[in-house]
Amino acid sequence: MSKSGVNQEPTRSTAVDESTLFSLLGRAHTLAILNEFVTKDGQSIRFGELQDTLELSPNTLSRRLDELVEAEFLERTQHDEIPPRVEYEETEMVDDLAPVFQELETWMERHGSDQLECF
């Protein structure tokens, strides 16, 4: 922990292989979480904000965030405060996914829930 009362999780520099990437992205709520970071454009987001916005249980959200930190999609910063404050920031990997999310948005406009009849 630093003198400023901030404890940032250490990062490792490894590439994400294809099976890990698709496994992680295929898990429930992962894309919705990443989309929040893409749309916030580099701003850190608190755990509580994500929970309120996505309406996920704390356990589910915590598990997904831990997985995204482990895969180096996000960086976690814990502030030494009462009550505890934890913030997450996107890494370059998420920033590089922004065009993918833009294409998905375009696809949804064309083939969204009205066309798919599954929502």
mmCIF file of N, CA and C in Angstrom:
data_model
loop_
_atom_site.group_PDB
_atom_site.id
_atom_site.type_symbol
_atom_site.label_atom_id
_atom_site.label_comp_id
_atom_site.label_asym_id
_atom_site.label_seq_id
_atom_site.Cartn_x
_atom_site.Cartn_y
_atom_site.Cartn_z
ATOM 1 N N MET A 1 0.851 -1.174 0.000
ATOM 2 C CA MET A 1 0.000 0.000 0.000
ATOM 3 C C MET A 1 0.891 1.229 0.000
ATOM 4 N N SER A 2 0.505 2.211 -0.741
ATOM 5 C CA SER A 2 1.285 3.437 -0.830
ATOM 6 C C SER A 2 0.943 4.362 0.320
ATOM 7 N N LYS A 3 1.739 5.409 0.472
ATOM 8 C CA LYS A 3 1.519 6.383 1.533
ATOM 9 C C LYS A 3 0.222 7.151 1.356
ATOM 10 N N SER A 4 -0.297 7.207 0.149
ATOM 11 C CA SER A 4 -1.513 7.969 -0.117
ATOM 12 C C SER A 4 -2.779 7.219 0.275
ATOM 13 N N GLY A 5 -2.632 5.999 0.795
ATOM 14 C CA GLY A 5 -3.803 5.232 1.187
ATOM 15 C C GLY A 5 -4.479 4.529 0.033
ATOM 16 N N VAL A 6 -3.748 4.309 -1.052
ATOM 17 C CA VAL A 6 -4.304 3.650 -2.226
ATOM 18 C C VAL A 6 -3.552 2.353 -2.422
ATOM 19 N N ASN A 7 -4.308 1.286 -2.617
ATOM 20 C CA ASN A 7 -3.714 -0.019 -2.848
ATOM 21 C C ASN A 7 -4.137 -0.496 -4.224
ATOM 22 N N GLN A 8 -3.212 -0.447 -5.167
ATOM 23 C CA GLN A 8 -3.519 -0.850 -6.530
ATOM 24 C C GLN A 8 -3.021 -2.266 -6.743
ATOM 25 N N GLU A 9 -3.880 -3.105 -7.333
ATOM 26 C CA GLU A 9 -3.538 -4.487 -7.583
ATOM 27 C C GLU A 9 -2.379 -4.546 -8.586
ATOM 28 N N PRO A 10 -1.407 -5.438 -8.344
ATOM 29 C CA PRO A 10 -0.316 -5.578 -9.306
ATOM 30 C C PRO A 10 -0.824 -6.188 -10.603
ATOM 31 N N THR A 11 -0.185 -5.814 -11.686
ATOM 32 C CA THR A 11 -0.586 -6.369 -12.974
ATOM 33 C C THR A 11 0.531 -7.253 -13.491
ATOM 34 N N ARG A 12 0.153 -8.204 -14.300
ATOM 35 C CA ARG A 12 1.134 -9.060 -14.956
ATOM 36 C C ARG A 12 0.998 -8.826 -16.448
ATOM 37 N N SER A 13 2.042 -9.025 -17.192
ATOM 38 C CA SER A 13 1.927 -8.733 -18.616
ATOM 39 C C SER A 13 1.976 -10.026 -19.414
ATOM 40 N N THR A 14 0.792 -10.568 -19.665
ATOM 41 C CA THR A 14 0.652 -11.746 -20.495
ATOM 42 C C THR A 14 -0.467 -11.493 -21.474
ATOM 43 N N ALA A 15 -0.368 -12.107 -22.617
ATOM 44 C CA ALA A 15 -1.409 -11.968 -23.620
ATOM 45 C C ALA A 15 -2.565 -12.907 -23.285
ATOM 46 N N VAL A 16 -3.753 -12.526 -23.674
ATOM 47 C CA VAL A 16 -4.936 -13.355 -23.475
ATOM 48 C C VAL A 16 -5.083 -14.239 -24.701
ATOM 49 N N ASP A 17 -5.136 -15.568 -24.477
ATOM 50 C CA ASP A 17 -5.304 -16.456 -25.622
ATOM 51 C C ASP A 17 -6.779 -16.526 -26.024
ATOM 52 N N GLU A 18 -7.037 -17.083 -27.190
ATOM 53 C CA GLU A 18 -8.374 -17.080 -27.776
ATOM 54 C C GLU A 18 -9.397 -17.791 -26.895
ATOM 55 N N SER A 19 -9.050 -18.961 -26.372
ATOM 56 C CA SER A 19 -10.031 -19.701 -25.566
ATOM 57 C C SER A 19 -10.342 -18.962 -24.275
ATOM 58 N N THR A 20 -9.350 -18.319 -23.670
ATOM 59 C CA THR A 20 -9.585 -17.532 -22.456
ATOM 60 C C THR A 20 -10.461 -16.329 -22.771
ATOM 61 N N LEU A 21 -10.180 -15.653 -23.870
ATOM 62 C CA LEU A 21 -10.950 -14.484 -24.260
ATOM 63 C C LEU A 21 -12.421 -14.832 -24.467
ATOM 64 N N PHE A 22 -12.697 -15.855 -25.270
ATOM 65 C CA PHE A 22 -14.091 -16.197 -25.558
ATOM 66 C C PHE A 22 -14.794 -16.773 -24.336
ATOM 67 N N SER A 23 -14.077 -17.489 -23.505
ATOM 68 C CA SER A 23 -14.669 -18.000 -22.270
ATOM 69 C C SER A 23 -15.072 -16.844 -21.361
ATOM 70 N N LEU A 24 -14.192 -15.880 -21.218
ATOM 71 C CA LEU A 24 -14.471 -14.732 -20.358
ATOM 72 C C LEU A 24 -15.591 -13.872 -20.926
ATOM 73 N N LEU A 25 -15.534 -13.558 -22.202
ATOM 74 C CA LEU A 25 -16.562 -12.716 -22.814
ATOM 75 C C LEU A 25 -17.920 -13.405 -22.857
ATOM 76 N N GLY A 26 -17.931 -14.739 -22.832
ATOM 77 C CA GLY A 26 -19.179 -15.482 -22.875
ATOM 78 C C GLY A 26 -19.871 -15.613 -21.531
ATOM 79 N N ARG A 27 -19.209 -15.229 -20.467
ATOM 80 C CA ARG A 27 -19.814 -15.334 -19.140
ATOM 81 C C ARG A 27 -20.875 -14.248 -18.954
ATOM 82 N N ALA A 28 -21.862 -14.592 -18.160
ATOM 83 C CA ALA A 28 -22.980 -13.682 -17.916
ATOM 84 C C ALA A 28 -22.490 -12.336 -17.411
ATOM 85 N N HIS A 29 -22.963 -11.287 -18.019
ATOM 86 C CA HIS A 29 -22.767 -9.893 -17.619
ATOM 87 C C HIS A 29 -21.394 -9.308 -17.970
ATOM 88 N N THR A 30 -20.476 -10.103 -18.492
ATOM 89 C CA THR A 30 -19.142 -9.589 -18.801
ATOM 90 C C THR A 30 -19.204 -8.483 -19.850
ATOM 91 N N LEU A 31 -19.939 -8.705 -20.919
ATOM 92 C CA LEU A 31 -20.017 -7.686 -21.972
ATOM 93 C C LEU A 31 -20.701 -6.424 -21.465
ATOM 94 N N ALA A 32 -21.710 -6.570 -20.633
ATOM 95 C CA ALA A 32 -22.385 -5.391 -20.072
ATOM 96 C C ALA A 32 -21.430 -4.595 -19.196
ATOM 97 N N ILE A 33 -20.617 -5.278 -18.427
ATOM 98 C CA ILE A 33 -19.631 -4.596 -17.566
ATOM 99 C C ILE A 33 -18.622 -3.856 -18.434
ATOM 100 N N LEU A 34 -18.069 -4.548 -19.422
ATOM 101 C CA LEU A 34 -17.076 -3.909 -20.289
ATOM 102 C C LEU A 34 -17.683 -2.733 -21.049
ATOM 103 N N ASN A 35 -18.932 -2.860 -21.461
ATOM 104 C CA ASN A 35 -19.594 -1.768 -22.165
ATOM 105 C C ASN A 35 -19.678 -0.518 -21.293
ATOM 106 N N GLU A 36 -19.882 -0.680 -20.008
ATOM 107 C CA GLU A 36 -19.901 0.469 -19.100
ATOM 108 C C GLU A 36 -18.573 1.222 -19.146
ATOM 109 N N PHE A 37 -17.480 0.491 -19.207
ATOM 110 C CA PHE A 37 -16.168 1.142 -19.248
ATOM 111 C C PHE A 37 -15.908 1.792 -20.597
ATOM 112 N N VAL A 38 -16.342 1.146 -21.664
ATOM 113 C CA VAL A 38 -16.160 1.722 -23.005
ATOM 114 C C VAL A 38 -16.933 3.030 -23.111
ATOM 115 N N THR A 39 -18.161 3.054 -22.587
ATOM 116 C CA THR A 39 -18.982 4.260 -22.709
ATOM 117 C C THR A 39 -18.547 5.363 -21.750
ATOM 118 N N LYS A 40 -17.831 5.025 -20.681
ATOM 119 C CA LYS A 40 -17.336 6.042 -19.738
ATOM 120 C C LYS A 40 -16.044 6.690 -20.239
ATOM 121 N N ASP A 41 -15.462 6.131 -21.287
ATOM 122 C CA ASP A 41 -14.307 6.720 -21.963
ATOM 123 C C ASP A 41 -13.154 7.059 -21.017
ATOM 124 N N GLY A 42 -12.652 6.024 -20.344
ATOM 125 C CA GLY A 42 -11.451 6.201 -19.544
ATOM 126 C C GLY A 42 -11.655 6.640 -18.112
ATOM 127 N N GLN A 43 -12.881 6.897 -17.716
ATOM 128 C CA GLN A 43 -13.142 7.307 -16.336
ATOM 129 C C GLN A 43 -13.201 6.076 -15.439
ATOM 130 N N SER A 44 -12.706 6.222 -14.212
ATOM 131 C CA SER A 44 -12.829 5.118 -13.270
ATOM 132 C C SER A 44 -14.279 5.010 -12.816
ATOM 133 N N ILE A 45 -14.657 3.791 -12.445
ATOM 134 C CA ILE A 45 -16.026 3.531 -12.012
ATOM 135 C C ILE A 45 -15.970 2.796 -10.683
ATOM 136 N N ARG A 46 -16.775 3.234 -9.740
ATOM 137 C CA ARG A 46 -16.849 2.581 -8.441
ATOM 138 C C ARG A 46 -17.704 1.319 -8.523
ATOM 139 N N PHE A 47 -17.394 0.390 -7.635
ATOM 140 C CA PHE A 47 -18.140 -0.856 -7.559
ATOM 141 C C PHE A 47 -19.633 -0.574 -7.415
ATOM 142 N N GLY A 48 -19.984 0.308 -6.502
ATOM 143 C CA GLY A 48 -21.394 0.627 -6.249
ATOM 144 C C GLY A 48 -22.099 1.205 -7.455
ATOM 145 N N GLU A 49 -21.388 2.023 -8.229
ATOM 146 C CA GLU A 49 -21.976 2.582 -9.451
ATOM 147 C C GLU A 49 -22.326 1.471 -10.439
ATOM 148 N N LEU A 50 -21.387 0.529 -10.609
ATOM 149 C CA LEU A 50 -21.638 -0.586 -11.515
ATOM 150 C C LEU A 50 -22.816 -1.420 -11.031
ATOM 151 N N GLN A 51 -22.855 -1.661 -9.743
ATOM 152 C CA GLN A 51 -23.935 -2.466 -9.181
ATOM 153 C C GLN A 51 -25.288 -1.788 -9.410
ATOM 154 N N ASP A 52 -25.350 -0.493 -9.172
ATOM 155 C CA ASP A 52 -26.600 0.245 -9.376
ATOM 156 C C ASP A 52 -27.012 0.279 -10.842
ATOM 157 N N THR A 53 -26.057 0.541 -11.715
ATOM 158 C CA THR A 53 -26.350 0.658 -13.143
ATOM 159 C C THR A 53 -26.775 -0.676 -13.747
ATOM 160 N N LEU A 54 -26.043 -1.735 -13.409
ATOM 161 C CA LEU A 54 -26.294 -3.036 -14.033
ATOM 162 C C LEU A 54 -27.277 -3.899 -13.254
ATOM 163 N N GLU A 55 -27.598 -3.474 -12.027
ATOM 164 C CA GLU A 55 -28.524 -4.214 -11.173
ATOM 165 C C GLU A 55 -28.121 -5.670 -11.005
ATOM 166 N N LEU A 56 -26.838 -5.888 -10.677
ATOM 167 C CA LEU A 56 -26.313 -7.224 -10.438
ATOM 168 C C LEU A 56 -26.129 -7.443 -8.947
ATOM 169 N N SER A 57 -26.165 -8.709 -8.539
ATOM 170 C CA SER A 57 -25.888 -9.000 -7.141
ATOM 171 C C SER A 57 -24.420 -8.687 -6.868
ATOM 172 N N PRO A 58 -24.089 -8.304 -5.638
ATOM 173 C CA PRO A 58 -22.697 -7.999 -5.316
ATOM 174 C C PRO A 58 -21.753 -9.173 -5.588
ATOM 175 N N ASN A 59 -22.201 -10.390 -5.309
ATOM 176 C CA ASN A 59 -21.335 -11.561 -5.530
ATOM 177 C C ASN A 59 -21.032 -11.774 -7.006
ATOM 178 N N THR A 60 -22.058 -11.668 -7.844
ATOM 179 C CA THR A 60 -21.862 -11.851 -9.283
ATOM 180 C C THR A 60 -20.955 -10.767 -9.841
ATOM 181 N N LEU A 61 -21.228 -9.529 -9.482
ATOM 182 C CA LEU A 61 -20.413 -8.421 -9.977
ATOM 183 C C LEU A 61 -18.971 -8.556 -9.504
ATOM 184 N N SER A 62 -18.789 -8.891 -8.255
ATOM 185 C CA SER A 62 -17.445 -9.046 -7.706
ATOM 186 C C SER A 62 -16.674 -10.146 -8.432
ATOM 187 N N ARG A 63 -17.335 -11.268 -8.706
ATOM 188 C CA ARG A 63 -16.695 -12.375 -9.422
ATOM 189 C C ARG A 63 -16.267 -11.943 -10.816
ATOM 190 N N ARG A 64 -17.163 -11.282 -11.545
ATOM 191 C CA ARG A 64 -16.825 -10.850 -12.905
ATOM 192 C C ARG A 64 -15.698 -9.827 -12.892
ATOM 193 N N LEU A 65 -15.749 -8.885 -11.974
ATOM 194 C CA LEU A 65 -14.686 -7.878 -11.903
ATOM 195 C C LEU A 65 -13.351 -8.524 -11.570
ATOM 196 N N ASP A 66 -13.346 -9.481 -10.654
ATOM 197 C CA ASP A 66 -12.107 -10.190 -10.323
ATOM 198 C C ASP A 66 -11.541 -10.889 -11.554
ATOM 199 N N GLU A 67 -12.416 -11.513 -12.340
ATOM 200 C CA GLU A 67 -11.972 -12.194 -13.560
ATOM 201 C C GLU A 67 -11.412 -11.202 -14.571
ATOM 202 N N LEU A 68 -12.046 -10.054 -14.695
ATOM 203 C CA LEU A 68 -11.576 -9.035 -15.647
ATOM 204 C C LEU A 68 -10.260 -8.409 -15.194
ATOM 205 N N VAL A 69 -10.066 -8.273 -13.898
ATOM 206 C CA VAL A 69 -8.778 -7.784 -13.379
ATOM 207 C C VAL A 69 -7.705 -8.834 -13.631
ATOM 208 N N GLU A 70 -8.029 -10.090 -13.348
ATOM 209 C CA GLU A 70 -7.077 -11.196 -13.558
ATOM 210 C C GLU A 70 -6.618 -11.269 -15.013
ATOM 211 N N ALA A 71 -7.555 -11.043 -15.944
ATOM 212 C CA ALA A 71 -7.237 -11.087 -17.380
ATOM 213 C C ALA A 71 -6.668 -9.775 -17.888
ATOM 214 N N GLU A 72 -6.504 -8.807 -16.995
ATOM 215 C CA GLU A 72 -5.917 -7.504 -17.298
ATOM 216 C C GLU A 72 -6.775 -6.614 -18.192
ATOM 217 N N PHE A 73 -8.080 -6.833 -18.169
ATOM 218 C CA PHE A 73 -8.993 -5.925 -18.853
ATOM 219 C C PHE A 73 -9.230 -4.675 -18.011
ATOM 220 N N LEU A 74 -9.195 -4.861 -16.687
ATOM 221 C CA LEU A 74 -9.437 -3.762 -15.754
ATOM 222 C C LEU A 74 -8.325 -3.694 -14.726
ATOM 223 N N GLU A 75 -8.157 -2.493 -14.152
ATOM 224 C CA GLU A 75 -7.272 -2.303 -13.009
ATOM 225 C C GLU A 75 -8.135 -1.935 -11.811
ATOM 226 N N ARG A 76 -7.829 -2.525 -10.681
ATOM 227 C CA ARG A 76 -8.592 -2.302 -9.452
ATOM 228 C C ARG A 76 -7.762 -1.456 -8.501
ATOM 229 N N THR A 77 -8.388 -0.421 -7.947
ATOM 230 C CA THR A 77 -7.731 0.426 -6.960
ATOM 231 C C THR A 77 -8.613 0.475 -5.721
ATOM 232 N N GLN A 78 -8.026 0.090 -4.596
ATOM 233 C CA GLN A 78 -8.745 0.129 -3.326
ATOM 234 C C GLN A 78 -8.199 1.283 -2.504
ATOM 235 N N HIS A 79 -9.084 2.186 -2.097
ATOM 236 C CA HIS A 79 -8.695 3.335 -1.301
ATOM 237 C C HIS A 79 -8.889 3.002 0.168
ATOM 238 N N ASP A 80 -7.914 3.358 0.963
ATOM 239 C CA ASP A 80 -7.931 3.064 2.393
ATOM 240 C C ASP A 80 -8.794 4.101 3.103
ATOM 241 N N GLU A 81 -10.098 3.904 3.014
ATOM 242 C CA GLU A 81 -11.063 4.832 3.587
ATOM 243 C C GLU A 81 -12.147 4.035 4.299
ATOM 244 N N ILE A 82 -12.917 4.735 5.107
ATOM 245 C CA ILE A 82 -14.085 4.130 5.730
ATOM 246 C C ILE A 82 -15.283 4.962 5.328
ATOM 247 N N PRO A 83 -16.290 4.408 4.670
ATOM 248 C CA PRO A 83 -16.340 3.022 4.195
ATOM 249 C C PRO A 83 -15.354 2.793 3.052
ATOM 250 N N PRO A 84 -15.002 1.534 2.828
ATOM 251 C CA PRO A 84 -14.036 1.221 1.764
ATOM 252 C C PRO A 84 -14.526 1.717 0.405
ATOM 253 N N ARG A 85 -13.587 2.171 -0.398
ATOM 254 C CA ARG A 85 -13.920 2.633 -1.748
ATOM 255 C C ARG A 85 -13.029 1.887 -2.727
ATOM 256 N N VAL A 86 -13.664 1.221 -3.665
ATOM 257 C CA VAL A 86 -12.945 0.465 -4.687
ATOM 258 C C VAL A 86 -13.364 1.014 -6.043
ATOM 259 N N GLU A 87 -12.378 1.330 -6.866
ATOM 260 C CA GLU A 87 -12.631 1.839 -8.213
ATOM 261 C C GLU A 87 -11.947 0.935 -9.224
ATOM 262 N N TYR A 88 -12.529 0.894 -10.391
ATOM 263 C CA TYR A 88 -11.986 0.111 -11.503
ATOM 264 C C TYR A 88 -11.775 1.031 -12.690
ATOM 265 N N GLU A 89 -10.692 0.767 -13.413
ATOM 266 C CA GLU A 89 -10.395 1.523 -14.631
ATOM 267 C C GLU A 89 -10.095 0.540 -15.748
ATOM 268 N N GLU A 90 -10.476 0.938 -16.947
ATOM 269 C CA GLU A 90 -10.170 0.105 -18.109
ATOM 270 C C GLU A 90 -8.682 0.153 -18.409
ATOM 271 N N THR A 91 -8.200 -0.921 -18.983
ATOM 272 C CA THR A 91 -6.830 -0.944 -19.474
ATOM 273 C C THR A 91 -6.856 -0.696 -20.984
ATOM 274 N N GLU A 92 -5.715 -0.679 -21.569
ATOM 275 C CA GLU A 92 -5.623 -0.479 -23.022
ATOM 276 C C GLU A 92 -6.378 -1.572 -23.773
ATOM 277 N N MET A 93 -6.435 -2.767 -23.176
ATOM 278 C CA MET A 93 -7.152 -3.869 -23.835
ATOM 279 C C MET A 93 -8.628 -3.526 -24.023
ATOM 280 N N VAL A 94 -9.250 -2.925 -23.036
ATOM 281 C CA VAL A 94 -10.657 -2.547 -23.147
ATOM 282 C C VAL A 94 -10.806 -1.373 -24.101
ATOM 283 N N ASP A 95 -9.908 -0.432 -23.998
ATOM 284 C CA ASP A 95 -9.931 0.714 -24.904
ATOM 285 C C ASP A 95 -9.872 0.239 -26.356
ATOM 286 N N ASP A 96 -9.071 -0.784 -26.615
ATOM 287 C CA ASP A 96 -8.952 -1.324 -27.968
ATOM 288 C C ASP A 96 -10.214 -2.068 -28.419
ATOM 289 N N LEU A 97 -11.077 -2.452 -27.454
ATOM 290 C CA LEU A 97 -12.337 -3.118 -27.794
ATOM 291 C C LEU A 97 -13.445 -2.137 -28.184
ATOM 292 N N ALA A 98 -13.233 -0.846 -28.008
ATOM 293 C CA ALA A 98 -14.270 0.149 -28.297
ATOM 294 C C ALA A 98 -14.868 -0.011 -29.692
ATOM 295 N N PRO A 99 -14.075 -0.217 -30.751
ATOM 296 C CA PRO A 99 -14.682 -0.392 -32.083
ATOM 297 C C PRO A 99 -15.582 -1.633 -32.156
ATOM 298 N N VAL A 100 -15.254 -2.666 -31.406
ATOM 299 C CA VAL A 100 -16.089 -3.871 -31.395
ATOM 300 C C VAL A 100 -17.464 -3.539 -30.816
ATOM 301 N N PHE A 101 -17.477 -2.771 -29.730
ATOM 302 C CA PHE A 101 -18.748 -2.386 -29.128
ATOM 303 C C PHE A 101 -19.539 -1.451 -30.043
ATOM 304 N N GLN A 102 -18.844 -0.601 -30.787
ATOM 305 C CA GLN A 102 -19.529 0.267 -31.741
ATOM 306 C C GLN A 102 -20.179 -0.565 -32.848
ATOM 307 N N GLU A 103 -19.478 -1.581 -33.315
ATOM 308 C CA GLU A 103 -20.032 -2.470 -34.345
ATOM 309 C C GLU A 103 -21.216 -3.260 -33.794
ATOM 310 N N LEU A 104 -21.138 -3.715 -32.551
ATOM 311 C CA LEU A 104 -22.262 -4.417 -31.937
ATOM 312 C C LEU A 104 -23.487 -3.512 -31.825
ATOM 313 N N GLU A 105 -23.252 -2.248 -31.501
ATOM 314 C CA GLU A 105 -24.357 -1.292 -31.419
ATOM 315 C C GLU A 105 -25.009 -1.115 -32.797
ATOM 316 N N THR A 106 -24.198 -1.002 -33.828
ATOM 317 C CA THR A 106 -24.721 -0.893 -35.190
ATOM 318 C C THR A 106 -25.509 -2.149 -35.561
ATOM 319 N N TRP A 107 -24.971 -3.305 -35.197
ATOM 320 C CA TRP A 107 -25.639 -4.563 -35.477
ATOM 321 C C TRP A 107 -26.989 -4.620 -34.762
ATOM 322 N N MET A 108 -27.024 -4.182 -33.499
ATOM 323 C CA MET A 108 -28.282 -4.194 -32.738
ATOM 324 C C MET A 108 -29.310 -3.253 -33.346
ATOM 325 N N GLU A 109 -28.867 -2.121 -33.890
ATOM 326 C CA GLU A 109 -29.801 -1.210 -34.540
ATOM 327 C C GLU A 109 -30.440 -1.865 -35.755
ATOM 328 N N ARG A 110 -29.664 -2.679 -36.439
ATOM 329 C CA ARG A 110 -30.155 -3.334 -37.640
ATOM 330 C C ARG A 110 -30.929 -4.611 -37.323
ATOM 331 N N HIS A 111 -30.435 -5.396 -36.379
ATOM 332 C CA HIS A 111 -30.999 -6.724 -36.105
ATOM 333 C C HIS A 111 -31.404 -6.878 -34.641
ATOM 334 N N GLY A 112 -31.769 -5.816 -33.996
ATOM 335 C CA GLY A 112 -32.037 -5.828 -32.569
ATOM 336 C C GLY A 112 -33.199 -6.702 -32.159
ATOM 337 N N SER A 113 -33.652 -6.489 -30.954
ATOM 338 C CA SER A 113 -34.664 -7.356 -30.351
ATOM 339 C C SER A 113 -35.942 -7.469 -31.184
ATOM 340 N N ASP A 114 -36.301 -6.444 -31.934
ATOM 341 C CA ASP A 114 -37.500 -6.535 -32.769
ATOM 342 C C ASP A 114 -37.347 -7.615 -33.857
ATOM 343 N N GLN A 115 -36.156 -7.711 -34.430
ATOM 344 C CA GLN A 115 -35.909 -8.691 -35.483
ATOM 345 C C GLN A 115 -35.630 -10.088 -34.899
ATOM 346 N N LEU A 116 -34.973 -10.158 -33.752
ATOM 347 C CA LEU A 116 -34.564 -11.444 -33.221
ATOM 348 C C LEU A 116 -35.678 -12.204 -32.517
ATOM 349 N N GLU A 117 -36.649 -11.487 -31.986
ATOM 350 C CA GLU A 117 -37.792 -12.067 -31.292
ATOM 351 C C GLU A 117 -37.377 -13.002 -30.157
ATOM 352 N N CYS A 118 -36.237 -12.761 -29.559
ATOM 353 C CA CYS A 118 -35.800 -13.611 -28.453
ATOM 354 C C CYS A 118 -35.636 -12.832 -27.168
ATOM 355 N N PHE A 119 -35.972 -11.573 -27.173
ATOM 356 C CA PHE A 119 -35.791 -10.761 -25.968
ATOM 357 C C PHE A 119 -37.120 -10.362 -25.395
#
